[in-house]
Structure formats: structure tokens, C-alpha cells
Short mmCIF file of C-alpha atoms and ligand atoms in Angstrom, two decimals:
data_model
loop_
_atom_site.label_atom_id
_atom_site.label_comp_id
_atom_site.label_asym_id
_atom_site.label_seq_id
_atom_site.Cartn_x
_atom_site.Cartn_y
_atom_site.Cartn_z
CA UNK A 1 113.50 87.95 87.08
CA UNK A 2 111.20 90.01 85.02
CA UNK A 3 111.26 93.37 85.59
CA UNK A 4 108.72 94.73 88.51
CA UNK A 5 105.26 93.57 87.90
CA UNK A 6 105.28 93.79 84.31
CA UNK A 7 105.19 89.57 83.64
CA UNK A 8 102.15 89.86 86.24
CA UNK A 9 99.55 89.27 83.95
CA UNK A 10 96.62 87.61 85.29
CA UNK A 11 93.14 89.34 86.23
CA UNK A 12 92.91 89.71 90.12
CA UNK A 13 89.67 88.49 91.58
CA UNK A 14 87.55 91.66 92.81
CA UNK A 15 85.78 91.70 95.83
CA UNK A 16 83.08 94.48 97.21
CA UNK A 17 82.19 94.61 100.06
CA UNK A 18 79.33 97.23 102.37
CA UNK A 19 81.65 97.71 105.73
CA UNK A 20 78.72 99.71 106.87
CA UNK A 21 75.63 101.35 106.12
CA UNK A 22 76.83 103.25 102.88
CA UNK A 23 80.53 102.63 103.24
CA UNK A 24 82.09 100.26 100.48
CA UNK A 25 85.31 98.81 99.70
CA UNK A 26 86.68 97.22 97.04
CA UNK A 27 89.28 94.91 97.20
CA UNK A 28 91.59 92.80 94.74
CA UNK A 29 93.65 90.24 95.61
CA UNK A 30 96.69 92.76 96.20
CA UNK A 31 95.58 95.27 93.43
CA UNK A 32 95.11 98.83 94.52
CA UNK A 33 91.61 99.17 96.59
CA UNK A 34 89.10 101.33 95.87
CA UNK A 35 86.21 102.85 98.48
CA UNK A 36 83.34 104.73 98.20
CA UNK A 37 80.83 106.41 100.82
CA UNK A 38 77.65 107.36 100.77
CA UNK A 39 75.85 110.91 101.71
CA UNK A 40 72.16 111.90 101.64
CA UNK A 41 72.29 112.24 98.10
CA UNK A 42 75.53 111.80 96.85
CA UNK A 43 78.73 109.39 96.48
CA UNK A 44 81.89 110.27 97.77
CA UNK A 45 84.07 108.22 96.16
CA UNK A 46 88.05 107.56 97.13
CA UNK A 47 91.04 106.55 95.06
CA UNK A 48 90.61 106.61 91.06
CA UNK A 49 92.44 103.76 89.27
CA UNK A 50 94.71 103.83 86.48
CA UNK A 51 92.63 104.54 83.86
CA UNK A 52 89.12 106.07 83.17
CA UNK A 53 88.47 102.13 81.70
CA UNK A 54 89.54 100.47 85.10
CA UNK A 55 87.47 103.05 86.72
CA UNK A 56 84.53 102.48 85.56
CA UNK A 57 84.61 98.76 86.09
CA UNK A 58 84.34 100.05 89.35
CA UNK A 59 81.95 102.22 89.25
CA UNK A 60 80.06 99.51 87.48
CA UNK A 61 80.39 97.31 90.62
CA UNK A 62 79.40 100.50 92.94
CA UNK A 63 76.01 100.73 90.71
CA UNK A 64 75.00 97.51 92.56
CA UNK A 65 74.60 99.25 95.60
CA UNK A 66 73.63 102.62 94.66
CA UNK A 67 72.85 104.76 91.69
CA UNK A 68 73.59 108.28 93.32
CA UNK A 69 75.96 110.50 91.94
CA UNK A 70 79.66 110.68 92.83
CA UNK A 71 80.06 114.65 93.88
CA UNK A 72 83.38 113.98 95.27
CA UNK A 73 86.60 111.90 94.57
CA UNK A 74 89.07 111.87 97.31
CA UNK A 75 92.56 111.26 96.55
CA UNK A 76 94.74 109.16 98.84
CA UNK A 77 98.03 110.52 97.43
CA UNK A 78 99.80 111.58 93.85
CA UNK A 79 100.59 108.30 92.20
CA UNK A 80 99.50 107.02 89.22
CA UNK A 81 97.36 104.01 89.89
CA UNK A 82 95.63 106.35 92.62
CA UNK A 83 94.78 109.15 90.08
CA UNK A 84 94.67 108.75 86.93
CA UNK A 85 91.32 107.27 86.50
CA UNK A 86 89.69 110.30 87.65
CA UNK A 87 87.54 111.80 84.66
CA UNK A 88 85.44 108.83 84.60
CA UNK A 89 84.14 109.99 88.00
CA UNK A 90 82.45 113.12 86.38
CA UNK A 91 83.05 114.47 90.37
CA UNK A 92 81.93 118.05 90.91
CA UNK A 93 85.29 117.99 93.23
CA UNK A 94 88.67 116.10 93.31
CA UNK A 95 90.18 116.68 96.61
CA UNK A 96 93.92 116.45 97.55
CA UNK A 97 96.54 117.76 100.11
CA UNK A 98 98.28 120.52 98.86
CA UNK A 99 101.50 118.45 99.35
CA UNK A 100 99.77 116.04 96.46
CA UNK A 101 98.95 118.79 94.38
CA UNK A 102 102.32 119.81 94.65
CA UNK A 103 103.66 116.68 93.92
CA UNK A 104 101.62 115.81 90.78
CA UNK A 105 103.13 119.25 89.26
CA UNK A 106 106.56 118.07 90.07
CA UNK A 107 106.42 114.33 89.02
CA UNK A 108 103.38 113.56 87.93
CA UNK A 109 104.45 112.92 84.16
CA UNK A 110 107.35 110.71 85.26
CA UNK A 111 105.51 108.91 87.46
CA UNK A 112 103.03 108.02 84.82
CA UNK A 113 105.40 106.63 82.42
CA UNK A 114 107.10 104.86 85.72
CA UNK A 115 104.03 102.93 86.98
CA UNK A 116 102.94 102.28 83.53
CA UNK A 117 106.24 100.25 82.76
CA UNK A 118 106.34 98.70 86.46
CA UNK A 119 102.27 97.70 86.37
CA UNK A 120 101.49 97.53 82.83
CA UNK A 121 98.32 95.43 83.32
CA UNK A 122 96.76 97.70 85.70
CA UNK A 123 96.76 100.44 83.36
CA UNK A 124 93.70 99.22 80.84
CA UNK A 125 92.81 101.15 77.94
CA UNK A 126 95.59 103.72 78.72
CA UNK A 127 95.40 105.77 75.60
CA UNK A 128 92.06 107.05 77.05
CA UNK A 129 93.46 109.05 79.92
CA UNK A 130 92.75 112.49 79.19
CA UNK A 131 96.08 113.51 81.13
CA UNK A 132 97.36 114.13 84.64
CA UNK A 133 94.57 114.39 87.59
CA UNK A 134 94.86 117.60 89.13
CA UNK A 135 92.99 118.34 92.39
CA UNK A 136 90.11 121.32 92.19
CA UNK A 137 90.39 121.54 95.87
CA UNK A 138 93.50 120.96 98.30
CA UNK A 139 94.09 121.46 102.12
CA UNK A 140 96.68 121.62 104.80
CA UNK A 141 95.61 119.24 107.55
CA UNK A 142 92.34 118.35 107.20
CA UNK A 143 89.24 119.03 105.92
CA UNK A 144 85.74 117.74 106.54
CA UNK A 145 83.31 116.68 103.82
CA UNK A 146 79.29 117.07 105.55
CA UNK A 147 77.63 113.76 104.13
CA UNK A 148 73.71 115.38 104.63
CA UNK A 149 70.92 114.08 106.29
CA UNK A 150 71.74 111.89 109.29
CA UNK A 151 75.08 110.30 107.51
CA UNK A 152 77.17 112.40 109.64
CA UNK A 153 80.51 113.47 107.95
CA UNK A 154 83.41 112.15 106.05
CA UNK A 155 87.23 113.53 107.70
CA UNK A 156 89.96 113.96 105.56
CA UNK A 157 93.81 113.79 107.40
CA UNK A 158 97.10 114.58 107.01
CA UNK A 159 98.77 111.94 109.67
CA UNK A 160 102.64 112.99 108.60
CA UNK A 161 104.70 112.46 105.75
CA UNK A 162 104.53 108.28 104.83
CA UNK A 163 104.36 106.38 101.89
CA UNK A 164 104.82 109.76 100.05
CA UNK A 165 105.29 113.74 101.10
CA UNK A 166 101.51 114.03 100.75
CA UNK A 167 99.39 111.25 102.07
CA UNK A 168 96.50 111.23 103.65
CA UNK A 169 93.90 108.97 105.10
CA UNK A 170 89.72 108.98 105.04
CA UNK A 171 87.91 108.84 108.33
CA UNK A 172 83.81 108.02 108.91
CA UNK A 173 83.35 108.54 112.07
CA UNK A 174 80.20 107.29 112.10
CA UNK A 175 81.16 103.18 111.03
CA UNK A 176 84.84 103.96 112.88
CA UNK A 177 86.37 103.09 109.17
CA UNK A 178 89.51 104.26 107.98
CA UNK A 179 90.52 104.36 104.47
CA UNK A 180 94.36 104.35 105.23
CA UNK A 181 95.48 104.69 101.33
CA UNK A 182 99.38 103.34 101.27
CA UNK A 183 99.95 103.96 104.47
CA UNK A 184 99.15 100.96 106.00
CA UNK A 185 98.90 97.58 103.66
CA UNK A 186 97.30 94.41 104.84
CA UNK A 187 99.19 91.38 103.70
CA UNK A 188 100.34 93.33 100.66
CA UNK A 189 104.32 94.13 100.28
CA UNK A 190 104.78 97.91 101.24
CA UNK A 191 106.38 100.64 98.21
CA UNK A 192 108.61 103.16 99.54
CA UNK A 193 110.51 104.70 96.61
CA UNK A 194 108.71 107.73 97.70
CA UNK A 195 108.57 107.60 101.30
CA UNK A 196 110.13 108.96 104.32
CA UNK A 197 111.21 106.15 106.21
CA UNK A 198 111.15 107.26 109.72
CA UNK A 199 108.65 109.37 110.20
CA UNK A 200 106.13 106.99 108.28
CA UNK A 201 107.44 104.39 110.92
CA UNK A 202 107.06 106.31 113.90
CA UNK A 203 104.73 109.51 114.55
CA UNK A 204 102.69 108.90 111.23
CA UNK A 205 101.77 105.42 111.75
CA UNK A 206 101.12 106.76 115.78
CA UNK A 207 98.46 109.18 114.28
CA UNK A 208 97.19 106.26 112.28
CA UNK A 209 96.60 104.49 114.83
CA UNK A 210 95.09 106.74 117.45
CA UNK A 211 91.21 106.74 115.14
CA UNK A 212 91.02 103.45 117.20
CA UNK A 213 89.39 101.95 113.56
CA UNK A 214 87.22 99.16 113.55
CA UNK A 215 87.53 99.29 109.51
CA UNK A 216 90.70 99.51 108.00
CA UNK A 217 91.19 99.62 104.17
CA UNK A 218 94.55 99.57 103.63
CA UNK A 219 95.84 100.70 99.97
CA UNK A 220 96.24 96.47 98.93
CA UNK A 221 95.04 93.78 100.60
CA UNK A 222 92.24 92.44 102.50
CA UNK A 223 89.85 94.82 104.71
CA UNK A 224 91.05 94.57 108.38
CA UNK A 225 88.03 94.11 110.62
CA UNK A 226 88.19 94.90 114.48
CA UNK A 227 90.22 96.87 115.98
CA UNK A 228 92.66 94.04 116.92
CA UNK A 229 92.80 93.68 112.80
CA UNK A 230 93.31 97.19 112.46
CA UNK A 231 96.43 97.25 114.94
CA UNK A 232 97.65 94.43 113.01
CA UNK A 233 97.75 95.93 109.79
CA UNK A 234 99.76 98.84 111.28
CA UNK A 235 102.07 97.28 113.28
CA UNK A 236 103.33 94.87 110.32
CA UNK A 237 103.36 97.73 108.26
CA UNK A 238 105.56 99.47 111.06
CA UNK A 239 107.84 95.96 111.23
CA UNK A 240 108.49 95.98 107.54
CA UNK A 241 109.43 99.27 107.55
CA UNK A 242 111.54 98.99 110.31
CA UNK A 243 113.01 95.67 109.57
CA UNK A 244 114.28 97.52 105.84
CA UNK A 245 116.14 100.65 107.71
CA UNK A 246 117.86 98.76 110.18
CA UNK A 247 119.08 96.33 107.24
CA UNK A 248 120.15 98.99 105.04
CA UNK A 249 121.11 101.26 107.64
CA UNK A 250 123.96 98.36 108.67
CA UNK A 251 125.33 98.25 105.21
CA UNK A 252 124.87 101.97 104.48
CA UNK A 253 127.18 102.33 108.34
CA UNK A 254 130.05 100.00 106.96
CA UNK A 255 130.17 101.46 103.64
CA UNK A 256 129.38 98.77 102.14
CA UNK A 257 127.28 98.24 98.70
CA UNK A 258 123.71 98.72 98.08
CA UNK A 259 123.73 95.58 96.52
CA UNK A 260 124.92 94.14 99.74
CA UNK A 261 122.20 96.17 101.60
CA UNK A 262 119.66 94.83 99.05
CA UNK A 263 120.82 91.08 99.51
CA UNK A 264 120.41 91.83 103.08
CA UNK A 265 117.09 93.50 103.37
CA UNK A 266 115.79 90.41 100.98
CA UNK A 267 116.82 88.22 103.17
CA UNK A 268 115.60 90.33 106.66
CA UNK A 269 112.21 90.24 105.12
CA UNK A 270 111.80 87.70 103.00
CA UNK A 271 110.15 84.82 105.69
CA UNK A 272 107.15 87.20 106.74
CA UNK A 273 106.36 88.80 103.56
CA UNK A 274 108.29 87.49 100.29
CA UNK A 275 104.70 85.69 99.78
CA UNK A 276 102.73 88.94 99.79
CA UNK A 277 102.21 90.99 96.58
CA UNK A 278 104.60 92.65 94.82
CA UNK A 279 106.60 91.85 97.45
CA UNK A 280 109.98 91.08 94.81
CA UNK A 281 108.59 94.23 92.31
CA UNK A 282 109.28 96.68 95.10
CA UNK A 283 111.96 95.95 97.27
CA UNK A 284 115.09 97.24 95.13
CA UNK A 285 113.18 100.67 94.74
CA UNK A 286 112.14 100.69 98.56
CA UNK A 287 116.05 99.96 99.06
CA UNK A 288 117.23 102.73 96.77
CA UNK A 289 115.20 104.82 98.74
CA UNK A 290 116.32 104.23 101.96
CA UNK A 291 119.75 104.30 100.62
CA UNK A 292 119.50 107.64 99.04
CA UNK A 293 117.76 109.03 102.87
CA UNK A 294 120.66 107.98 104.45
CA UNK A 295 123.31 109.44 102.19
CA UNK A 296 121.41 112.57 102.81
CA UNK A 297 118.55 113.11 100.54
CA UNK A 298 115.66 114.36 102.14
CA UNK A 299 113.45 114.79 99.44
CA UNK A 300 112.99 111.93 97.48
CA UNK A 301 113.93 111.31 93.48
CA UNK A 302 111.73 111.30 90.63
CA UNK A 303 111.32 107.93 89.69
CA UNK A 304 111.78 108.02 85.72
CA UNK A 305 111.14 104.82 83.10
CA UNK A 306 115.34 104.75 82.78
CA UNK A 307 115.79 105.59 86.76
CA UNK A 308 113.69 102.12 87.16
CA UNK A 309 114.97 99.89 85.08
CA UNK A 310 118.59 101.45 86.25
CA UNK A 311 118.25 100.40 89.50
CA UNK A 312 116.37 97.00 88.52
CA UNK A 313 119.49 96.08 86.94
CA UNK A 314 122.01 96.94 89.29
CA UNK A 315 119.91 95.07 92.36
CA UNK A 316 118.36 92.09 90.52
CA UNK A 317 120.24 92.06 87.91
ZN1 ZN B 1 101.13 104.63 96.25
#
């Protein structure tokens, strides 16, 4: 099998969509999603793309609906595909957690060359990034953006540690939509080389859930819309992280193999979501994660070009 998504070659069809007065998402067919929210004057924009090319495809797209200017770009979390997009914005602010911040000085550069090798078509005109996206302005918990004028406000959250140390998620209270970033995927195959299993699976995914959302952009996949929808999207991203502990946790127990525990997990998961996207290019790394938490590691390892296609060949062979 070719190695992660790099024989996945074929343009993704793009689709925007207005959730609400002002609110936008873009979605792709299982490609990252994009989102951007109005204020009086203003465009807050979330998520960056790969490149500054990809991102201002986007912002070509977000012209259609509104020719303010984009003050601020809120980042979801410290990957690649998320960030490094950003200086097409021209954003007075790029906002973070500090946790993200933190991250992008740790393994930012890795990460690059990492997701460049695993996504290689998401990353167009890559010689034009400028270099790694770092945040102007960070917080702890949360932080509230004021939108102006009678738009209300824009909520940024830390929910818990998830899909990385550092996520967090975009609340408008005002539609009841949630821009979850990786935290929650809707019919898209879930990443967890950086994640924290069970916390993402239990108390994060609680906080998640308690906005109630009536919108959910997940970080792939289709909008969810309703709250039914929205509980959806959680709870099978709750079951598929589950369902890939308690396989690898069985193997892990009987000191077994983690090619055993991969074979396993693959085979747990495969009927529900083998037919999602990038279902196959993630699962050994989400398994060498979990592996690595339950020998011990709390803090997860930098994911290097050699680390991936290590581990690629010892699970897929
Ligand atoms: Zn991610």
C-alpha cells in the first residue's frame, strides 16, 4: 500500500456553505475544513491551510460572500495543514493556546516535513511558505473575540487535551455553531499520533458536547446540522477512539506485538469506518500512539519524515 496519503492525488470537491448569518464553512470531501465568521467590520477567519497558495483559494471562495477584512485567524491546533497557510491571511492577530504555541516551538519543523511527506497534495505551492506560523496572541482557557455591532461575540475554548496537547474549539453563540477543529470528525477517519487517548475520549469530548451545538464543523467531513447531528459526530468520534484503546490495550496486556495490536485494531474498526478518509493513512500512527501511552509515555513523540515511514513499514509493511 502506498505510503499514507501520498498516492491520493485527486482534487477534492469544495463546498461553502453560510451556516448562519455571517458564519461560513468550508468543506472538502474529507480535506481539512476551513471557517470563517463575520464581525461588524471584520472577518475572523479559522484554520489556515497548508500553504499561503491553498489559502487563498479560500479566501477566494470567502470573497463571494464578503469583501471585509480578515483581522483575526484562529488556530484550531499546531499542525501543519492547520497553520501553515497563515501569511496569506494578512490578520492583524493569529490566535493560539499557549499549549499550541508551545508545541509549534517544539515540533513544528518536524511536523512540517511529516505532513508534507504523508499529504503531499495538500501542500500546493509549498516553496512559498514563508516558515512556521507562530501565534501573536495565546491564552490559557479561553478567550473571547467581541464581533461589533449586534454580531455578538466569537468564544475561543480549551475543552482538555484531544487530538493534540493544545486543541481548542470556536464557539458563536449567537448561530449555536461550533467549529470543533480535530476534535470531533464527521465521517472522516480520526489522527491520533498526537493525542491523548483517554482524556480526548472521556472529559474532553464531555466539554464538547455540553455547547449543545446546532452547527458542528468538525476538522474533515461534512457540517453536522442539529443537534442530534452534532451528538452524532461526537459520539462516533468517542466509539472510534474507544474501539482503538480497548484493541490495543488487549494486545499491549498480553505482551503481544504491535503488529498484532495493529492487525487487530484494523480489523475492530474497519466495518464502520475503513470507507471514511484517510481512514488506512492513519491508523498505524494512531496505533503507535496508543502503544507508546500505554508503555508509559505521556507526552507524545515527534513525528519525524524517518519516524513515519519507520513505523509505515513495520505495520503495513
Ligand atoms: Zn490535526
Amino acid at each position: 500500500m502506498a505510503f499514507a496519503s501520498s498516492a491520493d492525488l485527486g482534487a477534492k470537491r469544495e463546498t461553502l456553505e453560510t451556516l448562519a448569518d455571517g458564519v461560513y464553512a468550508l468543506t472538502a470531501e474529507g480535506d481539512p475544513n476551513v471557517g470563517a465568521v463575520e464581525g461588524e467590520d471584520f472577518v475572523v477567519c479559522i484554520e489556515a491551510r497548508a500553504t499561503p497558495a491553498a489559502a487563498r483559494d479560500w479566501i477566494a471562495r470567502l470573497r463571494e460572500r464578503t469583501d471585509k477584512p480578515v483581522r483575526w485567524l484562529v488556530l484550531t491546533h499546531y499542525h501543519a495543514v492547520r497553520t501553515l497557510g497563515a501569511s496569506a491571511f494578512g490578520a492583524q492577530h493569529i490566535v493560539t493556546s499557549d499549549r499550541t504555541r508551545a508545541l509549534i516551538d517544539e515540533r513544528g519543523r518536524e511536523d512540517w516535513a511529516s505532513e508534507l511527506g504523508r499529504m503531499p497534495r495538500l501542500f500546493k505551492d509549498a516553496s512559498e511558505i514563508p516558515g512556521l506560523t507562530h501565534p501573536t496572541r495565546t491564552f490559557g482557557s479561553s478567550m473571547t473575540i467581541p464581533l461589533g455591532g449586534d454580531r455578538g461575540a466569537l468564544e475561543l475554548h480549551v475543552c482538555g487535551r484531544g487530538h493534540t496537547a493544545g486543541d481548542i474549539v470556536v464557539w458563536h453563540p449567537t448561530s449555536r455553531t461550533l467549529f470543533a477543529g480535530d476534535l470531533v470528525e464527521a465521517q472522516a477517519a480520526l489522527y491520533t499520533g498526537d493525542a491523548f487517548h483517554d482524556e480526548w475520549s472521556t472529559t474532553t469530548l464531555d466539554a464538547v458536547k455540553r455547547f449543545r451545538a446546532e452547527r458542528l464543523v468538525g476538522g474533515r467531513g461534512a457540517v453536522a446540522q442539529g443537534i442530534d447531528a452534532c451528538d452524532a459526530a461526537i459520539e462516533q468520534t468517542r466509539r472510534f477512539l474507544r474501539t482503538l484503546i480497548d484493541s490495543v490495550r488487549i494486545v499491549h496486556e498480553a505482551r503481544g506485538d504491535i503488529r498484532d495490536a495493529f492487525a487487530r485494531a484494523h480489523a475492530a474498526l474497519a466495518p464502520a469506518y475503513a470507507h471514511w478518509p484517510i481512514f488506512e493513512h492513519c491508523l498505524p500512527f494512531d496505533v503507535q500512539r496508543v502503544w507508546d501511552e500505554l508503555d508509559g509515555l505521556e507526552w507524545p513523540r515527534i513525528w519525524t519524515a524517518e519516524r513515519d515511514r519507520d513505523v509505515w513499514a513495520r505495520l503495513v509493511g
